[in-house]
Each structure stands twice: as C-alpha cells, then as structure tokens.
XYZ file of N, CA and C in Angstrom:
354
model
N -10.970 8.117 -11.507
C -11.704 8.938 -10.591
C -11.855 10.141 -11.267
N -10.036 10.750 -12.063
C -10.690 11.399 -13.616
C -11.508 11.720 -14.220
N -12.188 10.416 -14.497
C -13.618 10.325 -15.051
C -14.353 10.832 -15.210
N -14.585 11.181 -13.432
C -15.924 11.721 -12.831
C -15.586 12.592 -11.904
N -14.446 13.574 -12.097
C -15.244 14.511 -12.254
C -13.601 15.383 -10.875
N -12.712 14.355 -10.476
C -11.695 14.146 -9.571
C -10.034 14.537 -10.137
N -9.718 15.484 -10.131
C -8.196 15.279 -11.210
C -6.608 14.643 -10.391
N -7.197 13.439 -10.268
C -6.215 12.917 -8.979
C -4.833 12.721 -10.211
N -3.520 12.479 -9.691
C -2.574 12.516 -11.163
C -2.046 11.124 -10.236
N -1.464 10.440 -11.593
C -1.206 9.355 -11.070
C -0.405 8.838 -10.384
N -0.614 7.197 -9.837
C -0.284 6.721 -8.580
C 1.856 6.918 -8.700
N 1.904 7.275 -7.250
C 3.460 7.237 -7.658
C 4.511 6.181 -7.217
N 5.440 5.883 -6.159
C 6.182 4.761 -5.628
C 5.167 3.638 -5.192
N 4.627 4.591 -3.960
C 4.252 4.177 -2.706
C 2.119 3.612 -4.052
N 1.860 3.304 -4.852
C 1.027 3.492 -5.724
C -0.490 2.704 -5.012
N -0.340 3.673 -3.815
C -1.102 5.156 -4.234
C -1.735 6.188 -4.356
N -3.150 6.180 -5.328
C -3.489 7.960 -5.502
C -3.819 8.706 -3.706
N -3.851 9.805 -4.238
C -4.136 11.405 -3.692
C -5.333 12.843 -4.367
N -6.478 12.542 -3.235
C -7.097 13.366 -3.469
C -7.173 14.865 -2.850
N -5.989 14.249 -2.245
C -5.813 15.888 -1.823
C -5.845 16.640 -3.189
N -6.031 18.659 -2.263
C -5.625 19.675 -2.746
C -6.147 19.327 -4.644
N -7.439 18.687 -4.897
C -8.070 17.881 -5.931
C -8.817 19.369 -6.072
N -9.690 19.833 -4.687
C -10.519 21.447 -5.117
C -11.772 20.574 -5.640
N -11.657 19.656 -5.265
C -13.568 19.281 -5.161
C -13.855 19.299 -4.133
N -15.594 18.811 -3.711
C -16.278 18.967 -2.594
C -15.798 17.989 -2.764
N -16.471 17.055 -0.986
C -16.312 15.969 0.074
C -17.973 15.167 -1.797
N -19.017 16.255 -1.835
C -19.974 15.334 -2.258
C -19.149 14.238 -4.206
N -18.483 15.053 -5.050
C -18.189 14.839 -5.855
C -16.820 13.674 -5.771
N -16.350 13.693 -5.096
C -14.909 12.877 -4.043
C -15.530 11.551 -3.700
N -16.582 11.962 -2.971
C -17.819 10.443 -3.018
C -18.502 9.828 -3.385
N -18.554 10.265 -4.597
C -19.893 9.945 -5.925
C -18.142 9.243 -7.410
N -17.272 9.915 -7.219
C -15.980 9.635 -8.194
C -16.435 8.074 -7.040
N -15.298 8.368 -5.891
C -15.471 6.870 -5.161
C -16.184 5.250 -5.462
N -17.464 5.835 -5.260
C -18.312 5.111 -5.802
C -18.371 4.503 -7.407
N -18.407 5.649 -8.211
C -18.110 5.044 -8.578
C -17.193 4.098 -9.834
N -15.324 4.398 -9.044
C -14.411 3.606 -9.179
C -14.171 2.581 -8.230
N -15.129 2.332 -7.449
C -14.549 1.117 -6.398
C -14.920 -0.208 -7.030
N -15.780 -0.719 -8.246
C -14.720 -2.166 -8.878
C -14.006 -1.908 -9.682
N -12.863 -0.783 -9.396
C -11.234 -0.637 -10.115
C -10.435 -1.468 -8.872
N -10.873 -0.392 -7.311
C -9.558 -0.497 -6.714
C -10.046 -2.505 -6.292
N -10.701 -2.859 -5.857
C -10.616 -4.848 -4.993
C -9.703 -5.179 -6.034
N -9.977 -5.287 -7.291
C -9.030 -6.114 -8.633
C -7.286 -5.796 -8.028
N -7.049 -4.415 -7.804
C -6.003 -3.878 -8.163
C -5.105 -3.972 -6.378
N -6.649 -3.956 -5.483
C -5.274 -4.692 -3.943
C -5.858 -5.465 -3.287
N -6.749 -6.482 -4.293
C -6.568 -7.774 -3.596
C -7.722 -7.937 -2.029
N -7.500 -8.971 -1.164
C -8.845 -8.929 -0.546
C -7.623 -7.770 0.597
N -8.303 -7.943 1.391
C -8.465 -6.196 2.408
C -8.740 -7.052 3.816
N -7.839 -6.415 3.988
C -7.425 -7.063 6.065
C -8.716 -6.632 6.463
N -9.314 -7.697 7.371
C -10.008 -7.281 8.229
C -10.148 -6.893 9.864
N -10.435 -5.665 9.692
C -10.451 -5.457 11.088
C -10.907 -5.652 12.215
N -11.247 -7.168 11.744
C -12.143 -7.279 12.806
C -11.461 -8.437 13.875
N -9.862 -8.675 12.982
C -9.314 -9.762 13.694
C -8.421 -9.296 14.331
N -8.503 -9.090 15.697
C -7.352 -8.128 16.111
C -5.871 -8.459 15.810
N -5.389 -10.354 15.752
C -3.602 -9.728 14.951
C -3.963 -9.153 14.119
N -4.506 -9.218 13.064
C -4.284 -8.028 11.725
C -4.270 -6.664 12.271
N -5.466 -6.355 13.101
C -5.847 -4.975 13.342
C -4.134 -4.744 14.601
N -3.828 -5.557 15.246
C -2.502 -5.499 15.790
C -1.564 -4.811 15.275
N -1.472 -5.620 14.400
C 0.225 -5.121 13.132
C -0.128 -4.158 12.149
N -1.327 -3.715 12.089
C -1.465 -2.385 11.366
C -1.076 -0.850 12.346
N -1.732 -1.393 13.859
C -1.501 -0.467 14.537
C 0.460 -0.328 14.756
N 0.940 -1.538 14.668
C 2.307 -1.585 14.852
C 3.491 -0.987 13.640
N 2.248 -0.993 12.491
C 2.552 -0.237 11.690
C 2.961 1.572 11.521
N 1.321 1.155 11.833
C 1.260 2.750 11.758
C 1.881 4.076 12.982
N 2.849 3.115 13.695
C 3.484 3.510 15.546
C 4.890 4.022 14.655
N 4.905 2.543 13.367
C 6.813 2.774 13.374
C 6.302 3.984 12.193
N 5.205 4.147 11.568
C 5.266 5.386 10.336
C 5.464 6.347 11.246
N 4.907 6.572 12.743
C 4.855 6.935 12.555
C 6.671 8.768 13.815
N 6.896 6.707 13.714
C 7.967 7.117 14.824
C 9.689 7.020 13.306
N 8.617 7.115 11.868
C 9.815 7.544 10.923
C 9.241 8.597 10.676
N 8.462 9.856 11.270
C 8.165 11.424 10.403
C 7.322 11.495 9.231
N 6.168 10.334 9.695
C 5.445 10.059 9.309
C 4.057 10.326 9.795
N 2.963 11.584 9.640
C 2.004 11.822 10.653
C 1.328 10.787 9.598
N 0.833 9.866 10.717
C -0.085 8.413 10.520
C -0.589 8.072 12.073
N -2.204 8.843 11.725
C -3.205 7.964 13.111
C -3.556 6.700 13.418
N -3.433 6.058 14.378
C -3.859 5.045 14.185
C -4.539 4.436 13.336
N -4.657 2.782 12.593
C -5.908 2.964 12.415
C -7.000 2.185 12.111
N -8.359 2.501 11.580
C -9.542 2.472 12.399
C -10.732 1.758 11.933
N -11.453 0.713 12.106
C -12.025 -0.092 11.425
C -13.443 0.877 10.305
N -13.063 0.475 9.311
C -14.604 1.058 8.079
C -15.500 0.110 8.463
N -16.832 0.325 8.360
C -18.178 0.516 7.920
C -18.298 -0.893 7.462
N -17.201 -1.076 6.251
C -17.133 -1.973 5.837
C -16.759 -3.302 6.423
N -15.918 -3.100 7.351
C -14.833 -4.155 8.571
C -13.338 -4.155 8.132
N -13.330 -3.352 6.806
C -12.178 -3.273 6.384
C -11.509 -2.076 7.251
N -9.956 -2.019 7.248
C -9.302 -1.281 7.815
C -9.298 0.107 7.159
N -9.361 1.547 7.240
C -9.445 1.861 7.380
C -7.524 3.051 8.063
N -7.330 3.793 7.090
C -5.983 3.745 7.464
C -5.675 5.539 6.916
N -6.182 6.526 7.097
C -6.079 8.263 6.522
C -5.001 8.785 7.284
N -3.341 8.967 6.061
C -1.845 9.121 6.630
C -2.333 11.162 6.944
N -2.251 11.908 7.204
C -2.105 13.494 7.175
C -0.373 13.706 5.884
N 0.797 12.732 6.192
C 1.501 13.368 5.135
C 0.818 12.734 3.750
N 1.494 13.009 2.914
C 1.199 12.884 1.537
C 2.194 12.001 1.491
N 1.421 10.868 0.623
C 1.246 9.156 0.387
C 2.727 8.999 -0.650
N 2.782 10.054 -1.337
C 4.230 9.680 -2.764
C 4.687 10.614 -1.862
N 5.357 11.685 -1.565
C 5.915 12.396 -0.250
C 7.620 10.757 -0.839
N 8.431 11.381 -0.884
C 9.778 10.654 -0.181
C 9.870 10.551 1.034
N 9.645 11.547 2.056
C 9.213 11.586 3.891
C 8.397 9.631 3.826
N 7.286 9.570 2.478
C 6.000 8.272 3.560
C 6.753 7.645 2.438
N 7.020 7.743 1.318
C 7.791 6.727 0.618
C 8.433 5.283 1.612
N 9.586 6.400 2.556
C 10.228 5.849 2.495
C 10.628 5.430 3.714
N 9.540 5.482 4.651
C 9.334 5.559 5.874
C 8.826 3.772 5.384
N 7.804 3.396 5.064
C 6.488 2.698 4.112
C 7.721 1.901 4.067
N 9.253 1.583 3.116
C 9.722 0.943 3.145
C 10.581 0.528 4.538
N 10.185 1.149 5.220
C 11.330 0.962 6.237
C 10.357 -0.532 6.961
N 8.670 0.111 7.319
C 7.865 0.202 8.519
C 6.332 -1.187 7.729
N 6.626 -1.891 6.371
C 5.815 -2.800 5.179
C 6.125 -4.086 6.033
N 7.287 -4.326 6.611
C 7.108 -5.905 7.045
C 6.539 -5.656 8.133
N 5.866 -4.464 9.301
C 5.357 -5.303 10.808
C 3.734 -5.618 9.760
N 2.953 -5.550 8.905
C 2.188 -5.897 7.855
C 1.548 -6.885 7.549
N 0.675 -7.484 7.556
C 0.127 -8.597 7.227
C 0.526 -8.781 5.993
N 1.754 -10.059 5.918
C 2.641 -10.631 4.324
C 3.734 -9.593 4.126
N 4.098 -8.290 5.399
C 4.879 -7.728 4.605
C 4.911 -6.479 3.525
N 3.779 -6.213 2.934
C 3.414 -5.195 1.736
C 3.126 -4.084 2.040
N 3.208 -3.343 1.560
C 2.203 -2.413 1.971
C 0.900 -2.065 2.489
N 0.553 -0.932 2.380
C -1.608 -1.212 3.419
C -1.726 -0.815 1.623
N -1.964 -2.053 1.213
C -2.667 -1.981 0.044
C -3.544 -1.680 1.272
N -4.828 -1.760 1.676
C -5.834 -1.961 2.344
C -6.424 -0.851 2.533
N -5.255 0.161 3.065
C -5.197 1.229 3.303
C -6.279 2.689 2.717
N -6.285 3.282 3.546
C -6.928 4.367 1.984
C -6.966 5.516 2.742
C-alpha cells in the first residue's frame, strides 16, 4: 500500500491494516487496493461466502457481540464479489477493538478473527 501512495502503518495485534486518517483520496486508495489485491488473498486464505446464510448468520452474531463490547461495527454486507464486507467505525488496532475481537472471535466460522472482513 505504501508503494502505491497510501501511508499505512504496519498491522497491529488485530492483524489488520487501516487506511483511516492517511489523507489520501478515494481514487488513490482504490488504485492501491487494486494493485495490492494479489497480496491480500494469500494472507487471508479462503474468504467466507456471503451467499451462505449460515456463514452470514455467524458474522451477524460477531458484529452484535462486537457492539455489545463497545466497538462500533455495523452489520456485515455482501460485497459485489460475494465476500463478506465488514466496515468497523472503531480503529481495528485500538485496544478496545482488539479486546472485543478476542471475546467475540469464537462466533465466527472457524472461531478466528475476521480475516475476510474489510
């Protein structure tokens, strides 16, 4: 991302990158995401399918749990490519998010963190 004009910091304990407050425009961000997409899939593994009602139910339960634990996380949506899209309003590297994720991760398929979320 940095090589493509988005000054993101290294991932924190949550394992997620945040492009919030980088000062770049949406066009620059989208171009960088497209250029870096090849690196995301190997790191994230198989993405959950939003068309699978059972999987989506688990992500909805995860989002509700995160909110119960003080994280502003709207319900997930189905992305254009069928992946589950989660857009937390709380910084994913904040202590509050990290603690809530540890509490709620068991609600997700496989009991892990939201690797497919973006």
